Amino acid sequence: MSKHHYVYGNWKMNHGPAKAAEVLSELEPVTEKLSHTTVGIAAPAVSLPKALELTTASALKVGSQNVHWEESGAFTGEISVGMLQEIGCDFTLTGHSERRHIFGETDQMIAKRTIAGLSKNLEVVFCVGELLEEREAGKTTEVLQTQIGALLPELTAELSKNMIIAYEPVWAIGTGKVAGAEEILQAHKDIVDYWAEVSDAPCPPILYGGSVSPDNFAEIIRLDNVSGALVGGASLVAEKFSKLIAISEEA
Ligand code: PEP
């Protein structure tokens, strides 16, 4: 029996409601009959209601690109777990590298966002990954452990059941420079090993992210400890994203 896979798209600041509707309608036939792939799209906040309306009868999950830890209050520009659940969101991303490195979110902030989502039964795709200079300095393992370690004070085994980890080396995101098989294998193994040290719960599924495309995904999805992909650029075009889903279903 094939292992379960996850193919999640991150549209970032692309696709307002009209374009979102167009792409989702093109994806509809592809997501109708999936055997071992869960498909999700993290859409911009303004496109979530339209995306959710169009996918009520579909297995495709719709999620947010971030979430705040408080339920309400003076947090301009933020969205709470309750608000996402009120409109029917299935999941959220947290800790995406653009949040960490463009917007300065710290490990502690990201941990609070992640725990808030998980505590209220919102699936969280928690993103981790090293900068190029950290990799070159031999610090990849340490960075991954620090990023995951920030969750541990509050991450119970029960909460971790609703979490997916996305390993996304920052230097491979949006650059066309996909990590090599050895680099992916090592980083995913680092996460599995660290998880076994710090938790009694099964390790969450680990997705790879960073310039995934129909040209490289067949190899990546077959690597040990890789349960799927978090996809930026190639998720924006239905034809490319459909190919990734097909590759997942074949693997
Ligand atoms: C991402 O945004 O999470 C990502 C992996 O982007 P891309 O696939 O474009 O590298």
Short mmCIF file of C-alpha atoms and ligand atoms in Angstrom, two decimals:
data_model
loop_
_atom_site.label_atom_id
_atom_site.label_comp_id
_atom_site.label_asym_id
_atom_site.label_seq_id
_atom_site.Cartn_x
_atom_site.Cartn_y
_atom_site.Cartn_z
CA MET A 1 0.00 0.00 0.00
CA SER A 2 1.33 3.47 -0.85
CA LYS A 3 2.33 5.82 1.93
CA HIS A 4 0.04 8.81 2.44
CA HIS A 5 1.26 11.99 0.77
CA TYR A 6 0.54 15.69 1.14
CA VAL A 7 0.80 18.19 -1.70
CA TYR A 8 0.19 21.67 -0.33
CA GLY A 9 0.42 24.91 -2.27
CA ASN A 10 1.36 28.28 -0.86
CA TRP A 11 0.04 31.04 -3.06
CA LYS A 12 1.82 33.74 -1.00
CA MET A 13 0.60 37.25 -2.08
CA ASN A 14 -0.83 35.96 -5.37
CA HIS A 15 -4.34 35.17 -6.63
CA GLY A 16 -7.12 37.44 -5.43
CA PRO A 17 -10.64 35.94 -5.34
CA ALA A 18 -11.24 35.98 -9.13
CA LYS A 19 -7.96 34.29 -10.04
CA ALA A 20 -8.31 31.91 -7.09
CA ALA A 21 -11.69 30.81 -8.44
CA GLU A 22 -10.22 30.25 -11.90
CA VAL A 23 -7.32 28.10 -10.65
CA LEU A 24 -9.48 26.12 -8.20
CA SER A 25 -12.03 25.31 -10.88
CA GLU A 26 -9.20 23.94 -13.04
CA LEU A 27 -7.99 21.83 -10.11
CA GLU A 28 -11.43 20.41 -9.35
CA PRO A 29 -11.32 17.37 -11.67
CA VAL A 30 -7.85 16.46 -10.42
CA THR A 31 -8.77 16.50 -6.74
CA GLU A 32 -11.98 14.49 -7.27
CA LYS A 33 -10.42 11.05 -7.15
CA LEU A 34 -7.33 10.91 -4.98
CA SER A 35 -6.20 7.64 -3.45
CA HIS A 36 -3.33 8.58 -1.12
CA THR A 37 -2.73 12.32 -1.46
CA THR A 38 -4.13 15.15 0.62
CA VAL A 39 -4.10 18.38 -1.35
CA GLY A 40 -4.20 21.83 0.24
CA ILE A 41 -3.90 25.45 -0.82
CA ALA A 42 -2.80 28.26 1.50
CA ALA A 43 -4.49 31.27 -0.08
CA PRO A 44 -4.24 34.99 0.68
CA ALA A 45 -6.75 36.01 3.37
CA VAL A 46 -9.03 37.89 0.96
CA SER A 47 -9.36 34.82 -1.25
CA LEU A 48 -10.21 32.38 1.54
CA PRO A 49 -14.02 32.87 1.51
CA LYS A 50 -14.20 32.35 -2.29
CA ALA A 51 -11.84 29.35 -2.12
CA LEU A 52 -13.87 27.78 0.69
CA GLU A 53 -17.16 28.39 -1.13
CA LEU A 54 -15.83 26.65 -4.24
CA THR A 55 -14.42 23.65 -2.39
CA THR A 56 -17.27 22.74 -0.03
CA ALA A 57 -17.87 19.47 -1.91
CA SER A 58 -14.18 18.82 -2.56
CA ALA A 59 -11.45 17.02 -0.63
CA LEU A 60 -9.11 19.95 -1.32
CA LYS A 61 -8.18 21.68 1.93
CA VAL A 62 -8.05 25.45 2.14
CA GLY A 63 -5.85 27.21 4.65
CA SER A 64 -4.34 30.47 5.76
CA GLN A 65 -0.71 31.53 5.41
CA ASN A 66 -0.43 32.56 9.06
CA VAL A 67 -2.44 32.88 12.26
CA HIS A 68 -2.20 34.91 15.47
CA TRP A 69 -2.09 33.43 18.95
CA GLU A 70 -4.69 35.74 20.52
CA GLU A 71 -8.38 35.37 19.78
CA SER A 72 -9.01 39.10 19.26
CA GLY A 73 -7.58 42.49 20.11
CA ALA A 74 -5.27 45.24 18.96
CA PHE A 75 -3.19 43.24 16.47
CA THR A 76 -3.54 45.15 13.21
CA GLY A 77 -3.14 42.96 10.14
CA GLU A 78 -3.50 39.67 12.01
CA ILE A 79 -6.15 36.93 11.92
CA SER A 80 -7.10 34.63 14.82
CA VAL A 81 -7.72 30.88 14.89
CA GLY A 82 -11.40 31.50 15.68
CA MET A 83 -11.78 33.76 12.65
CA LEU A 84 -10.24 31.15 10.36
CA GLN A 85 -12.48 28.46 11.82
CA GLU A 86 -15.56 30.67 11.53
CA ILE A 87 -15.13 30.72 7.75
CA GLY A 88 -14.23 27.00 7.63
CA CYS A 89 -10.46 27.00 7.08
CA ASP A 90 -8.86 23.57 7.36
CA PHE A 91 -5.29 24.54 8.18
CA THR A 92 -2.73 27.29 8.48
CA LEU A 93 0.94 27.65 7.69
CA THR A 94 3.23 28.99 10.41
CA GLY A 95 6.89 29.95 10.35
CA HIS A 96 7.20 30.31 6.59
CA SER A 97 10.66 31.60 5.74
CA GLU A 98 9.22 34.84 4.37
CA ARG A 99 7.55 35.46 7.74
CA ARG A 100 10.81 34.66 9.53
CA HIS A 101 13.21 36.56 7.30
CA ILE A 102 11.23 39.40 5.68
CA PHE A 103 8.92 40.15 8.59
CA GLY A 104 11.27 39.26 11.43
CA GLU A 105 9.09 36.67 13.18
CA THR A 106 11.06 34.95 15.91
CA ASP A 107 11.03 31.28 16.90
CA GLN A 108 9.02 32.27 19.99
CA MET A 109 6.32 34.13 18.01
CA ILE A 110 6.06 31.25 15.57
CA ALA A 111 5.77 28.78 18.43
CA LYS A 112 2.89 30.81 19.90
CA ARG A 113 1.12 30.89 16.53
CA THR A 114 1.64 27.15 16.06
CA ILE A 115 0.46 26.14 19.54
CA ALA A 116 -2.58 28.44 19.26
CA GLY A 117 -3.67 26.72 16.05
CA LEU A 118 -3.03 23.19 17.27
CA SER A 119 -4.74 23.85 20.62
CA LYS A 120 -7.95 24.72 18.79
CA ASN A 121 -7.78 21.77 16.41
CA LEU A 122 -6.60 23.71 13.42
CA GLU A 123 -4.08 21.72 11.38
CA VAL A 124 -0.75 23.53 11.26
CA VAL A 125 1.92 23.20 8.60
CA PHE A 126 4.92 24.36 10.61
CA CYS A 127 7.79 25.48 8.35
CA VAL A 128 11.46 25.23 9.24
CA GLY A 129 14.67 25.67 7.29
CA GLU A 130 18.15 27.11 7.28
CA LEU A 131 19.63 30.13 5.50
CA LEU A 132 22.45 29.54 3.00
CA GLU A 133 25.03 30.98 5.39
CA GLU A 134 23.80 28.66 8.15
CA ARG A 135 24.15 25.64 5.84
CA GLU A 136 27.61 26.78 4.75
CA ALA A 137 28.63 27.17 8.40
CA GLY A 138 27.51 23.56 9.09
CA LYS A 139 24.63 24.75 11.28
CA THR A 140 21.65 23.14 9.49
CA THR A 141 20.96 20.51 12.18
CA GLU A 142 21.27 23.07 14.96
CA VAL A 143 18.91 25.52 13.22
CA LEU A 144 16.25 22.83 12.67
CA GLN A 145 16.52 21.72 16.29
CA THR A 146 16.23 25.30 17.55
CA GLN A 147 13.20 26.04 15.38
CA ILE A 148 11.40 22.83 16.41
CA GLY A 149 12.70 23.10 19.98
CA ALA A 150 10.83 26.39 20.44
CA LEU A 151 7.54 24.45 20.27
CA LEU A 152 8.45 21.85 22.85
CA PRO A 153 7.49 23.55 26.13
CA GLU A 154 3.85 23.46 25.03
CA LEU A 155 3.68 20.79 22.34
CA THR A 156 1.95 17.73 23.77
CA ALA A 157 1.79 14.41 21.94
CA GLU A 158 -1.91 15.03 21.39
CA LEU A 159 -1.32 18.45 19.80
CA SER A 160 1.42 17.14 17.52
CA LYS A 161 -1.08 14.76 15.84
CA ASN A 162 -2.51 17.73 13.97
CA MET A 163 0.83 19.08 12.80
CA ILE A 164 2.77 18.70 9.57
CA ILE A 165 6.37 19.86 9.33
CA ALA A 166 7.63 21.49 6.13
CA TYR A 167 11.41 21.48 5.69
CA GLU A 168 12.19 24.39 3.40
CA PRO A 169 15.83 25.40 3.00
CA VAL A 170 15.58 29.17 2.58
CA TRP A 171 18.12 29.22 -0.26
CA ALA A 172 15.89 26.89 -2.30
CA ILE A 173 12.66 28.86 -1.95
CA GLY A 174 11.63 30.69 -5.09
CA THR A 175 15.16 30.44 -6.48
CA GLY A 176 14.81 27.51 -8.87
CA LYS A 177 17.65 25.92 -6.90
CA VAL A 178 16.21 22.69 -5.53
CA ALA A 179 18.08 20.96 -2.70
CA GLY A 180 19.90 17.78 -3.69
CA ALA A 181 18.63 14.35 -2.67
CA GLU A 182 21.41 13.96 -0.07
CA GLU A 183 20.63 17.35 1.47
CA ILE A 184 16.92 16.57 1.68
CA LEU A 185 17.54 13.08 3.08
CA GLN A 186 19.90 14.41 5.74
CA ALA A 187 17.67 17.27 6.86
CA HIS A 188 14.58 15.06 7.06
CA LYS A 189 16.56 12.45 9.00
CA ASP A 190 17.81 15.18 11.35
CA ILE A 191 14.19 16.12 12.06
CA VAL A 192 13.10 12.49 12.59
CA ASP A 193 16.06 11.82 14.90
CA TYR A 194 15.53 14.99 16.91
CA TRP A 195 11.81 14.26 17.19
CA ALA A 196 12.56 10.78 18.57
CA GLU A 197 14.82 12.35 21.21
CA VAL A 198 12.30 14.92 22.41
CA SER A 199 8.87 13.36 21.92
CA ASP A 200 7.06 10.10 22.59
CA ALA A 201 4.59 10.87 19.82
CA PRO A 202 5.07 9.67 16.24
CA CYS A 203 7.00 12.19 14.13
CA PRO A 204 4.60 14.32 12.06
CA PRO A 205 4.73 13.95 8.27
CA ILE A 206 7.60 16.00 6.84
CA LEU A 207 7.15 17.81 3.53
CA TYR A 208 10.00 19.19 1.44
CA GLY A 209 9.66 22.72 0.06
CA GLY A 210 11.94 24.72 -2.22
CA SER A 211 11.54 25.03 -6.00
CA VAL A 212 9.53 21.81 -6.29
CA SER A 213 8.35 21.34 -9.87
CA PRO A 214 6.98 18.59 -12.11
CA ASP A 215 10.60 18.02 -13.25
CA ASN A 216 12.03 17.16 -9.82
CA PHE A 217 9.13 15.96 -7.69
CA ALA A 218 9.12 12.29 -8.79
CA GLU A 219 12.58 11.86 -7.27
CA ILE A 220 11.89 13.91 -4.14
CA ILE A 221 8.63 12.17 -3.19
CA ARG A 222 10.39 8.79 -3.18
CA LEU A 223 13.07 9.82 -0.67
CA ASP A 224 12.99 8.37 2.85
CA ASN A 225 11.06 10.46 5.38
CA VAL A 226 9.56 12.68 2.67
CA SER A 227 5.75 12.69 2.85
CA GLY A 228 5.08 15.32 0.21
CA ALA A 229 5.77 18.91 -0.73
CA LEU A 230 4.96 22.49 0.14
CA VAL A 231 4.95 24.26 -3.19
CA GLY A 232 5.13 27.97 -3.97
CA GLY A 233 5.58 28.95 -7.62
CA ALA A 234 4.35 25.69 -9.16
CA SER A 235 1.10 25.85 -7.17
CA LEU A 236 0.02 29.06 -8.88
CA VAL A 237 -0.64 27.38 -12.22
CA ALA A 238 -3.27 24.62 -12.17
CA GLU A 239 -1.54 22.60 -14.89
CA LYS A 240 1.76 22.42 -12.96
CA PHE A 241 0.12 21.77 -9.60
CA SER A 242 -2.03 19.03 -11.17
CA LYS A 243 1.14 17.35 -12.44
CA LEU A 244 2.57 17.35 -8.91
CA ILE A 245 -0.63 15.75 -7.60
CA ALA A 246 -0.44 13.11 -10.33
CA ILE A 247 3.21 12.38 -9.47
CA SER A 248 2.25 11.98 -5.80
CA GLU A 249 -0.54 9.58 -6.73
CA GLU A 250 1.83 7.49 -8.85
CA ALA A 251 4.52 7.24 -6.17
C1 PEP B 1 7.25 28.16 -0.52
O1 PEP B 1 6.83 29.28 -0.67
O2 PEP B 1 6.97 27.55 0.53
C2 PEP B 1 8.06 27.57 -1.58
C3 PEP B 1 8.62 26.40 -1.36
O3 PEP B 1 8.20 28.27 -2.75
P1 PEP B 1 8.80 27.74 -4.16
O4 PEP B 1 8.15 26.40 -4.42
O5 PEP B 1 8.40 28.76 -5.16
O6 PEP B 1 10.27 27.61 -3.99
#
